[in-house]
XYZ file of C-alpha atoms in Angstrom:
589
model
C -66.621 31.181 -37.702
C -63.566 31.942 -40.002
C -61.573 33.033 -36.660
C -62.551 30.229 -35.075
C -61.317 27.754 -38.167
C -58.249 29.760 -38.097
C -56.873 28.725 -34.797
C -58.083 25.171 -34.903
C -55.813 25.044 -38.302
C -53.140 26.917 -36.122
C -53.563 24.480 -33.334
C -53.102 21.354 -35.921
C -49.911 23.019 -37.567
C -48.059 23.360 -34.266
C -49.115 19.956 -32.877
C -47.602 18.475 -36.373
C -44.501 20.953 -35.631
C -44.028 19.773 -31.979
C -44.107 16.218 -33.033
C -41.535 16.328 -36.305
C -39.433 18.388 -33.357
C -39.350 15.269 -31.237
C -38.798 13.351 -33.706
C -35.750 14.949 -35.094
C -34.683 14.688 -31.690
C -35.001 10.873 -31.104
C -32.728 11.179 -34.908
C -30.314 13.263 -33.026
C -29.892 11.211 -29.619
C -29.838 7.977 -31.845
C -26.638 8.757 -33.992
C -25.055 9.452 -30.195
C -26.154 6.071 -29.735
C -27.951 7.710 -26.436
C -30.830 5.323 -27.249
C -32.793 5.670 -23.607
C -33.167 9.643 -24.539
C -34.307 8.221 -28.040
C -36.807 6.258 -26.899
C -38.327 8.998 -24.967
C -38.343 11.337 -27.720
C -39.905 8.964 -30.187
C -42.583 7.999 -27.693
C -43.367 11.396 -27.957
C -43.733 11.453 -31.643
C -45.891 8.362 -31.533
C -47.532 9.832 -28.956
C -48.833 12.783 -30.992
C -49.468 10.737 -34.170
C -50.303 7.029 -33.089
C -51.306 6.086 -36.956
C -47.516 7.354 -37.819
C -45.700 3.866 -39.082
C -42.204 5.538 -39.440
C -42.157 6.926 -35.785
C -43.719 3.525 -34.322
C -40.681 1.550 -36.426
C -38.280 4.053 -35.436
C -39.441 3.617 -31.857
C -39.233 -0.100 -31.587
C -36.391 -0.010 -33.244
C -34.284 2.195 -30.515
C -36.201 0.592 -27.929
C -34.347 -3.071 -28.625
C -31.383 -1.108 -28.768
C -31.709 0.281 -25.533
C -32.569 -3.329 -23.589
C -29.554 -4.651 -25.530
C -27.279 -1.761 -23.901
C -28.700 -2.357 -20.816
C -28.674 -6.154 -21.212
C -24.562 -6.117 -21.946
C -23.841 -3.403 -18.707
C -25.674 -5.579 -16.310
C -23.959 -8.649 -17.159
C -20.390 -6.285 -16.908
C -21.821 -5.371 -13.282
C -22.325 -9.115 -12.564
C -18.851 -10.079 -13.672
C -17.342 -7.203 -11.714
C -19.486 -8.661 -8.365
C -21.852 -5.508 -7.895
C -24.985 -6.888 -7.992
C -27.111 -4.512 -6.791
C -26.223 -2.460 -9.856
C -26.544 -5.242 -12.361
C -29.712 -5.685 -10.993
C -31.313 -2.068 -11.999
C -30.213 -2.544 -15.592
C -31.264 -5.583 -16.148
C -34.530 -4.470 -14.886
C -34.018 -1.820 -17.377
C -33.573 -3.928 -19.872
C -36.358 -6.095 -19.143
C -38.611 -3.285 -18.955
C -37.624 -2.081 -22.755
C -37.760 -5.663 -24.188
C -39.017 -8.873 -22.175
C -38.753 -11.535 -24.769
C -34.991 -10.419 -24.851
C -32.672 -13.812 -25.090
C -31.611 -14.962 -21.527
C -32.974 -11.614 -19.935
C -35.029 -13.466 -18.013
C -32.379 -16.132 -16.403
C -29.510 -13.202 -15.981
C -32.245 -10.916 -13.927
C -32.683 -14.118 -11.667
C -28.897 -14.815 -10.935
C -28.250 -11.438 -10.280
C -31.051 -11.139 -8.025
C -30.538 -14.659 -6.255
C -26.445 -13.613 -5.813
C -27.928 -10.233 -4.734
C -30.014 -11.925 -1.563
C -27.572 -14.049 -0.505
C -25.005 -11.746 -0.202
C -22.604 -14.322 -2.340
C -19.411 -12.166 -3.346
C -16.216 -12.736 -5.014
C -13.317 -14.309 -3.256
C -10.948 -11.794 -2.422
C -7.367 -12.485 -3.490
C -6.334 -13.633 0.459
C -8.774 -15.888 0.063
C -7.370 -17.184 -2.963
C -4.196 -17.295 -1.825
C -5.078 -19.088 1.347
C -7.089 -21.406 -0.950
C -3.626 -22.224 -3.092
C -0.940 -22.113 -0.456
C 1.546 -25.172 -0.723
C 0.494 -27.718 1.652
C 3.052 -30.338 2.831
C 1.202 -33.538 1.707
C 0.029 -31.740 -2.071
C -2.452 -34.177 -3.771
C -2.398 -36.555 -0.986
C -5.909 -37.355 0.011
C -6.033 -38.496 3.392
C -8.381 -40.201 5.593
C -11.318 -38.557 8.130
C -9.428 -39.409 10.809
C -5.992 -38.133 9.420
C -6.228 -34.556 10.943
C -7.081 -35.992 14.524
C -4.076 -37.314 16.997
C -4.231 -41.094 16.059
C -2.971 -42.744 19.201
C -0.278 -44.267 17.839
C 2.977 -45.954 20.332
C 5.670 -47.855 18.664
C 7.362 -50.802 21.130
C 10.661 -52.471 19.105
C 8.664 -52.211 16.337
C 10.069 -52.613 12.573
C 10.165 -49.273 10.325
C 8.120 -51.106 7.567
C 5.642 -52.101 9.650
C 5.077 -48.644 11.564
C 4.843 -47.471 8.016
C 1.435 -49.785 7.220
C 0.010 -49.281 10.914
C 0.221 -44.915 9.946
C -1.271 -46.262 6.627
C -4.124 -48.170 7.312
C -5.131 -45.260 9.746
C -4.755 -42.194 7.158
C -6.184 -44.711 4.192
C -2.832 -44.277 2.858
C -0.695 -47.314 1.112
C 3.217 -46.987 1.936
C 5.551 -48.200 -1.041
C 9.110 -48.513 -0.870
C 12.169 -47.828 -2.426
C 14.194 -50.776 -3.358
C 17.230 -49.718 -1.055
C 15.006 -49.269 1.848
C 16.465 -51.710 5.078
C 14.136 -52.531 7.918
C 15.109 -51.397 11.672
C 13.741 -51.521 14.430
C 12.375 -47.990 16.069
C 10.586 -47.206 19.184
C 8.207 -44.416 19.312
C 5.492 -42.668 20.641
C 3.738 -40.282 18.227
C -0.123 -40.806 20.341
C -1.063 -37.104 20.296
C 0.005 -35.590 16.545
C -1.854 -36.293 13.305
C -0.922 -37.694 10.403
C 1.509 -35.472 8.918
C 3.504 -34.936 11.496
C 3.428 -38.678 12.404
C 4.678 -39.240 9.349
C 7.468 -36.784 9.443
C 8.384 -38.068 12.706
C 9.026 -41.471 11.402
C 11.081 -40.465 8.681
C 13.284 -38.314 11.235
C 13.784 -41.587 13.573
C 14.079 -43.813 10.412
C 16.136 -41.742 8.711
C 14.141 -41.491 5.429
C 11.624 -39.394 3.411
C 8.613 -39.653 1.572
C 7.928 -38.416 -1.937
C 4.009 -38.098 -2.447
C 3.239 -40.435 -5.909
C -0.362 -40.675 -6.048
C -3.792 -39.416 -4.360
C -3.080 -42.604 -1.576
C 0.087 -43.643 -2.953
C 3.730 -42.268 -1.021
C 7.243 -43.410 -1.516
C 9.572 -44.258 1.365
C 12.739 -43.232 0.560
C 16.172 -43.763 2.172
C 17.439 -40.051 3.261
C 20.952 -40.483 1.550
C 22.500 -37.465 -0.744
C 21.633 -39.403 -3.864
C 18.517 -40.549 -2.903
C 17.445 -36.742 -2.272
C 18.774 -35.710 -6.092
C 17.358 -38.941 -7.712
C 13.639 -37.862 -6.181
C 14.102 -34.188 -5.829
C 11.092 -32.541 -7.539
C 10.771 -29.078 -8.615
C 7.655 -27.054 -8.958
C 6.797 -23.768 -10.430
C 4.383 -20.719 -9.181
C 3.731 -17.095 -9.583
C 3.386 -15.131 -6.525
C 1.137 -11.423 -6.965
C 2.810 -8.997 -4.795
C 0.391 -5.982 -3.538
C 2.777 -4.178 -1.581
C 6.114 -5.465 -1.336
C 8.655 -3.964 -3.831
C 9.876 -6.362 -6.442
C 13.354 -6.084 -6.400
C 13.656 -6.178 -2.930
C 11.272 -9.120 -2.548
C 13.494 -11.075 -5.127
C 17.046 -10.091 -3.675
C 15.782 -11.682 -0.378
C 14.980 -14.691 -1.567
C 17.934 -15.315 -3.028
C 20.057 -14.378 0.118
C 18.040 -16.255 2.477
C 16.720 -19.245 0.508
C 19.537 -19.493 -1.574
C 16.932 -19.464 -4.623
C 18.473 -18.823 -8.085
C 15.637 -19.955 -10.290
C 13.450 -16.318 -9.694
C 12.414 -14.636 -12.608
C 10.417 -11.081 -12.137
C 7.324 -9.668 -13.814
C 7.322 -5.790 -13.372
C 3.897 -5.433 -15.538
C 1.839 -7.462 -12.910
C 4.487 -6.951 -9.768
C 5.054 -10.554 -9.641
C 7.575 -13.327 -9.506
C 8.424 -16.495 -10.573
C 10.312 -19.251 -8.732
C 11.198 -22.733 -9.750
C 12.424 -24.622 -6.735
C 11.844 -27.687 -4.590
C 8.298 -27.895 -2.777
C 9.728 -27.182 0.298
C 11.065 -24.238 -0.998
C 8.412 -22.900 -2.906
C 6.065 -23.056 0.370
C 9.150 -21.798 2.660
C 9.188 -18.612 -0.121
C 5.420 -17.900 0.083
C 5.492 -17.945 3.856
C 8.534 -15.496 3.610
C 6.546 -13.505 0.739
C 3.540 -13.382 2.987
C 5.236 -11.925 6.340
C 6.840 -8.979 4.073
C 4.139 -8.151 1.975
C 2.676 -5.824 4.454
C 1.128 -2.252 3.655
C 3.436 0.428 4.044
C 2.350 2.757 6.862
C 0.891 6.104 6.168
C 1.375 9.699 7.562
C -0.200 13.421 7.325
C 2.091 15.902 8.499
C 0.696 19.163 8.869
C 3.343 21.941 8.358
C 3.235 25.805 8.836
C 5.776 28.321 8.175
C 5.511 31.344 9.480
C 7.998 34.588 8.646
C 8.103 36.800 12.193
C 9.167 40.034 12.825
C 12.735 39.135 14.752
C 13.517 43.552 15.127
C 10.406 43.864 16.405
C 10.725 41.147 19.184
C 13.984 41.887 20.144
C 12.859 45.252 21.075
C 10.468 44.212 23.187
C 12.829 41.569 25.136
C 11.383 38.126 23.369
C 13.852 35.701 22.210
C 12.641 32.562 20.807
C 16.327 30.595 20.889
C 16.321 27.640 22.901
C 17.230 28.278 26.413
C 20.495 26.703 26.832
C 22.916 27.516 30.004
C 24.054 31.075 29.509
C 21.871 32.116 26.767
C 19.276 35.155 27.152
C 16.546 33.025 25.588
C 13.228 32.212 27.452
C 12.394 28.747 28.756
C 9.209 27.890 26.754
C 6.723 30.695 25.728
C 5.611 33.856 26.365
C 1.826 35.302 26.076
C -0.300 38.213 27.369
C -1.264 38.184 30.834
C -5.465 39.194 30.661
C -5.028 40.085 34.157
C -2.285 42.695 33.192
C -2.953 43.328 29.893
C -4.240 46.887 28.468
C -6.961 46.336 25.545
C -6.417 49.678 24.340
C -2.105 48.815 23.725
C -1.700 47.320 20.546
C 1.719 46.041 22.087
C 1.236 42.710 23.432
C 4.915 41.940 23.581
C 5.029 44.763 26.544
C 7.057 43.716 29.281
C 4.418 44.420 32.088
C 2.314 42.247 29.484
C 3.805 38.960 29.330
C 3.912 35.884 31.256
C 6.748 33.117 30.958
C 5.002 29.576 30.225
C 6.940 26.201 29.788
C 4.438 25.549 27.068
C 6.173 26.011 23.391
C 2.813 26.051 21.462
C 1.731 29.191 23.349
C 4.555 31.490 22.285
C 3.626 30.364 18.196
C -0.246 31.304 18.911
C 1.233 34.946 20.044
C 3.244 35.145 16.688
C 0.411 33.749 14.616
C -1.663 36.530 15.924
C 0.872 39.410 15.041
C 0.376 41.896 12.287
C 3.835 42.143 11.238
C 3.672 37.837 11.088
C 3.911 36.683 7.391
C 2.374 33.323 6.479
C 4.752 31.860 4.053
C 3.103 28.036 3.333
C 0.713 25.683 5.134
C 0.539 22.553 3.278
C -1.119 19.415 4.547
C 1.903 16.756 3.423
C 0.525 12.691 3.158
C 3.013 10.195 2.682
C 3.869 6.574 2.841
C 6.991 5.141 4.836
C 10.250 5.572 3.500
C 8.742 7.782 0.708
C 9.842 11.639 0.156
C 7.054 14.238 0.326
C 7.668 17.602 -1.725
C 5.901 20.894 -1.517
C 7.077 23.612 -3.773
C 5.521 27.359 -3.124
C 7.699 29.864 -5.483
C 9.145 30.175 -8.726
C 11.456 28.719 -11.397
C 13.996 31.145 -11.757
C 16.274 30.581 -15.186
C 20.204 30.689 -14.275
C 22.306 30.875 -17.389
C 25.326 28.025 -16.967
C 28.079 28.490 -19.748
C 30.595 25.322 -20.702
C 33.478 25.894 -23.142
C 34.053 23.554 -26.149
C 36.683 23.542 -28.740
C 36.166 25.491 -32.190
C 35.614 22.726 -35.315
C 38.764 22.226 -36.741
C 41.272 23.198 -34.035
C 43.230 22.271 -31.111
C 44.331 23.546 -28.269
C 42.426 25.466 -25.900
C 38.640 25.506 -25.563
C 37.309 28.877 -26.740
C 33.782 28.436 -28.120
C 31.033 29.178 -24.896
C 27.922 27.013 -24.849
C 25.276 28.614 -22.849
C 22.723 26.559 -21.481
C 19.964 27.732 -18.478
C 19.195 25.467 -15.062
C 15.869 26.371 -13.652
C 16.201 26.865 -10.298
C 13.058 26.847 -7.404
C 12.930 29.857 -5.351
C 10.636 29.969 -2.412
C 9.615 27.505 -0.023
C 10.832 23.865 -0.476
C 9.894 21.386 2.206
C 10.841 17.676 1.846
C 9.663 15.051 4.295
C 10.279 11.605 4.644
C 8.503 9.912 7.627
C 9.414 6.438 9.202
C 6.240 4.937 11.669
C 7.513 2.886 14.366
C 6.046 0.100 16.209
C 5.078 2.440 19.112
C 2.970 4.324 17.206
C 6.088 7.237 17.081
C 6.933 8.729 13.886
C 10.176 10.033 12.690
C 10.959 12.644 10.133
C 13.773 13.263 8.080
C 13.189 17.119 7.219
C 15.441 19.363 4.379
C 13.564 23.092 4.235
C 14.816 25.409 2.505
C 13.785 29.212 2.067
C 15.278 31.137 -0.840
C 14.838 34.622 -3.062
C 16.632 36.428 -5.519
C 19.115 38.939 -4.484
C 21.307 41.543 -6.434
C 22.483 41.012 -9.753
C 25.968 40.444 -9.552
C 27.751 41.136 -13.397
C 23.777 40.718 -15.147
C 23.544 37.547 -13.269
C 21.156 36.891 -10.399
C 22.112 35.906 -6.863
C 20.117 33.934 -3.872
C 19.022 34.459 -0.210
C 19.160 31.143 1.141
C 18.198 29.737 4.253
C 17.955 25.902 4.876
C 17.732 23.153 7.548
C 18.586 19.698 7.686
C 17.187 17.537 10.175
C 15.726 13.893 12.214
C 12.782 14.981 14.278
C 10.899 12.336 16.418
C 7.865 13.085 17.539
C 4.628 11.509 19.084
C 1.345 10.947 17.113
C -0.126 14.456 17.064
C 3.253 15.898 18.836
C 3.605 19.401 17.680
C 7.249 20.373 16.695
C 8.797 23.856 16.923
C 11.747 24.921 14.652
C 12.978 28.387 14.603
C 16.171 30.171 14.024
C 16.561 30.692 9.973
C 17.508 34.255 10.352
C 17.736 36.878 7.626
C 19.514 40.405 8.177
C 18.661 43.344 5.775
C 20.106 46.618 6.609
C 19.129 49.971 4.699
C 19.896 53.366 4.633
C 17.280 56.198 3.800
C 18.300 59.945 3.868
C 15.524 62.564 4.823
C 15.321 66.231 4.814
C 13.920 69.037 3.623
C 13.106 68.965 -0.333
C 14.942 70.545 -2.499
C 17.356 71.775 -0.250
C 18.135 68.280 0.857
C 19.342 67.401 -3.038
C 22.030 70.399 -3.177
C 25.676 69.493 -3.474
C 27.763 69.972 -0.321
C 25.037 72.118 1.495
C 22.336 69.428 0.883
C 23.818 67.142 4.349
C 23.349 70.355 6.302
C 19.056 69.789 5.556
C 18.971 66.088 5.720
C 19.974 63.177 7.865
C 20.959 59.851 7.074
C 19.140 56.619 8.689
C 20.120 53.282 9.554
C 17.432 50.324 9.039
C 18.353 47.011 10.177
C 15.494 44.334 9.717
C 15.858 40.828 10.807
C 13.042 37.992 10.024
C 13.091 34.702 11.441
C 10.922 31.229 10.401
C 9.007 29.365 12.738
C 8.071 26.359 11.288
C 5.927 23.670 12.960
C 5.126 19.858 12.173
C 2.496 17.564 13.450
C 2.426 14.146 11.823
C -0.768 11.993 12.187
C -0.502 8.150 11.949
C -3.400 6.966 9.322
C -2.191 3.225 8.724
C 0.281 0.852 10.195
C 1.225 -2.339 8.773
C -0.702 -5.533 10.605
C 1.853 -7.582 11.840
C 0.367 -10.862 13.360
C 1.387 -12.918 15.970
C 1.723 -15.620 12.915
C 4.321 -13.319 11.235
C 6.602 -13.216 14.321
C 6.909 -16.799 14.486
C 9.611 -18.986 13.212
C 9.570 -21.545 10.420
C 12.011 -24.506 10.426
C 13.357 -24.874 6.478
C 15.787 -27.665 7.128
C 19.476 -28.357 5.627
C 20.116 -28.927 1.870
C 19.750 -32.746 2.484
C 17.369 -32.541 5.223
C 14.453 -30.104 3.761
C 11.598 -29.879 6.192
C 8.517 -27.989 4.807
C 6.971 -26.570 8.207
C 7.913 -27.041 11.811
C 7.789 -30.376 13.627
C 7.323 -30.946 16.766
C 9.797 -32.506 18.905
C 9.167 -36.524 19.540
C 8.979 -36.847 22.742
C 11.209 -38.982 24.573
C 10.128 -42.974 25.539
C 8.606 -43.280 28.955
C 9.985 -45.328 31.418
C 8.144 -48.372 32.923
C 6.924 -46.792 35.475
C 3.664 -47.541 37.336
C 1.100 -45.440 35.638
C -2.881 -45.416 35.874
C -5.398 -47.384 33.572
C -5.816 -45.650 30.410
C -7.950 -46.573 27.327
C -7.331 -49.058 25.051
C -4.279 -48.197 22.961
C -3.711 -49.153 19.331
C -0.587 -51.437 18.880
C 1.059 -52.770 16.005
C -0.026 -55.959 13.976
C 3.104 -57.825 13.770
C 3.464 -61.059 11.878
C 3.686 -64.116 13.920
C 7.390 -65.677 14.031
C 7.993 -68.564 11.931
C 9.116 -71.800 14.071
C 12.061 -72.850 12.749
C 12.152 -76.489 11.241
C 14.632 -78.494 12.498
C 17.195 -79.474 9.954
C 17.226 -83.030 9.045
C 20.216 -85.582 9.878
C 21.938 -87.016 7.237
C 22.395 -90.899 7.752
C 25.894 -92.514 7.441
């Protein structure tokens, strides 16, 4: 009976243990402010010891915490447009706490925005959205986009001005120097704007936009244009462009002086006329293109040139006169022994116009060295580096005068210029239109020779080049050769080291070693700029007294009276009926 006391007593002690342990860890995760692991650990707690009012408080207490946490990252989510997300906290929070204030309604828009697949407009879209149109603020007629049928007989100006009116819903005003003539046109198959345009082109005036249905006729004279001229401000977002460039060509080709940069936000500023400011974001548009990307593989091998050359192989280019081979050599399997380990064998090789066949033979070579094989990305126009080697210090000494004296410099200032040794590859691709890509390539291969007077010296080989190549078009460049030449003396030890007799028991030996780099380069085309048929196009900007905002079309010339079949009824001009003229009366004698 005692025993059996004994471990129920046990069992109550650890249960109490297990439960201040979970506790102290729902303490722990709440001063982290981790209040989802706090909640779990105090609903273990409370679990163990339900009648426990400090755990329950403690409990509810991290549990509105939690919802609140989750309640302020879903409505982030929202705000960001990923709905899906925002969804499973607020669900999250809901779950925690579902009297929480306008839980409820945020877990319903995010759901609703969720199903319909609603999204944020992208910033095209908002651009499109806020791209200068030529009639700004104007709000025109149903009918005004649709070719209004309009043909103009010896009509007057003014009145051709209220017929386009009364079809757009638009009232004409005008200026108090405006004079009447008389204009013949035929404008039947264009809409509104461009009618409109083409009347002030035959009538020789403009039009100034004053209210939502209100425009201005205005004569086109030189101080007409400056008395009206209007000027507008806007902030164009580059993505791609650069922003000095973007701003330099505006000036040159717009002639705009008013364009203030924002480097923070790669942006600009213009102030200019309307016509202009839209003539600048068309320009803004065509160039703000993304750059085009490339992936050059490169691999640099170190071959064996001594051992080659013994065997016959050269890998020069095979120009008129020259010993080298035309293409590539490899191993004939119909010829070839499997028990040589010569592949370069005469009886073993095969001449093959293919240049990637002879590199597969010297990648496969034991005495082949694989210096670097980087995997180079890079946009247009931008330099791609790879380093492989060290920074080797190189002491640089300057002479300054001593404090205090004149004359010659004597005191030496040493300073040290780190220098790269190794491998150093820059590439700097161009994609044409073709899909071709061009590479402006600087390699250079260097190591640290001799000391010459305590100071170190450098092998250096290097290469300067324009390669154009097809996408996926393997290149070939060999020919950075390196001569070493030793001597070794053997004999017989001992008797080999004795003075004068020592040459009689030892020979001298000659070593010449010669290495040559293969390097290869395959660029890969991952993005090219979209250029649109739209882009290609030309805009019409007009003269500094003449500003057009877009191109017009043509007016086409009057017909002649010539028979022609029945057509439709065609709008004409209401024109006032002419006065009859009252005779003037006779004075009497």
């Amino acid at each position: 009976m005692k025993k059996a006391l004994a471990g129920v007593s046990f069992a109550l002690v650890a249960l109490g243990c297990a439960s201040s342990s979970a506790f102290r860890l729902g303490q722990k995760a709440e001063q982290r402010q981790d209040f989802d692991r706090a909640v779990l650990e105090y609903s273990r707690a409370v679990k163990q010891h339900p009648e426990n009012a400090p755990y329950r408080a403690a409990l509810e207490r991290t549990r509105l915490r939690a919802a609140l946490q989750h309640q302020l990252q879903g409505r982030r989510l929202y705000a960001r447009g990923q709905y899906k997300e925002a969804v499973d906290e607020l669900r999250l929070a809901y779950d925690l706490n579902p009297s929480a204030e306008g839980l409820q309604s945020d877990l319903r828009d995010a759901q609703e925005r969720r199903q319909s697949g609603q999204r944020e407009r992208t910033l095209a879209e908002i651009k499109e959205i806020a791209r200068e149109r030529p009639l700004s603020g104007l709000q025109l007629g149903p009918g005004a986009k649709e070719p209004l049928g309009l043909s103009f007989r010896g009509t007057s100006l003014r009145e051709a001005y209220q017929a386009l009116g009364r079809v757009g819903g638009v009232n004409f005003v005008f200026d108090p120097q405006f004079q009447d003539q008389t204009i013949s046109l035929d404008i039947r198959d264009v809409p509104f704007e461009q009618a409109l345009s083409a009347l002030g082109q035959a009538g020789k005036t403009f039009h100034r936009v004053s209210d939502s249905h209100v425009v201005t006729v205005i004569p086109d004279t030189p101080s007409k244009r400056r008395e009206y001229e209007q000027q507008i401000v806007k902030t164009f977002f580059l993505s791609n462009a650069d922003l000095k460039e973007t701003i330099d060509l505006l000036r040159v080709v717009l002639g705009a002086r008013r364009v203030a940069p924002l480097p923070q936000g790669n942006a600009l500023t213009i102030n200019d006329a309307p016509d202009k400011v839209a003539a600048a974001e068309r320009i803004i548009e065509i160039v703000d293109k993304g750059r085009a990307e490339v992936i050059v593989d490169v691999e640099i091998l170190e071959v064996n040139r001594s051992r080659l050359k013994e065997y016959g192989i050269e890998i020069t280019s095979a120009l008129p006169g020259s010993s080298g081979i035309v293409g590539g050599v490899f191993p004939d399997p119909t010829r070839t022994n499997t028990a040589d380990r010569n592949p370069y064998r005469r009886s073993n090789l095969v001449l093959t116009s293919l240049p990637g066949v002879i590199y597969r033979l010297l990648q496969s070579d034991s005495d082949t060295r694989l210096l670097a094989n980087p995997q180079l990305r890079s946009t247009e126009g931008i330099t791609a580096q790879a380093r492989f080697g060290d920074k080797i210090p190189v002491p640089v000494t300057t002479f300054a005068p001593l404090v205090g004296t004149t004359g010659l410099n004597q005191q030496p200032i040493t300073s040290f210029e780190y220098k790269d040794v190794g491998v150093n590859i820059d590439l700097t691709p161009r994609v044409h239109h073709d899909g071709e890509v061009t590479l402006q390539l600087k390699l250079e291969i260097s190591a640290v020779g001799p000391l010459f007077q305590n100071l170190p010296t450098f092998n250096n080989r290097s290469v300067t080049s324009t390669i154009r190549l097809r996408d996926g078009e393997t290149n070939i460049l060999a020919g950075l050769i390196s001569d070493e030449e030793r001597e070794t003396l053997s004999g017989v030890p001992g008797l080999a080291s004795l003075p004068f007799l020592g040459k009689l028991f030892s020979r001298n030996h000659k070593e010449i070693k010669e290495t040559d780099i293969v390097m290869t380069m395959t660029p890969h085309v991952v993005r090219q700029p979209q250029i649109t048929a739209e882009d290609l196009r030309s805009f019409q900007l007009g003269s500094e007294t003449t500003p057009l905002l877009f191109e017009v079309p043509a007016i086409p010339p009057v017909p002649q009276a010539t028979p022609r079949p029945i057509e439709g009824p065609r709008i004409e001009p209401i024109r006032p009926p002419i006065p009859t003229p009252t005779p003037t009366p006779t004075p009497r004698s």
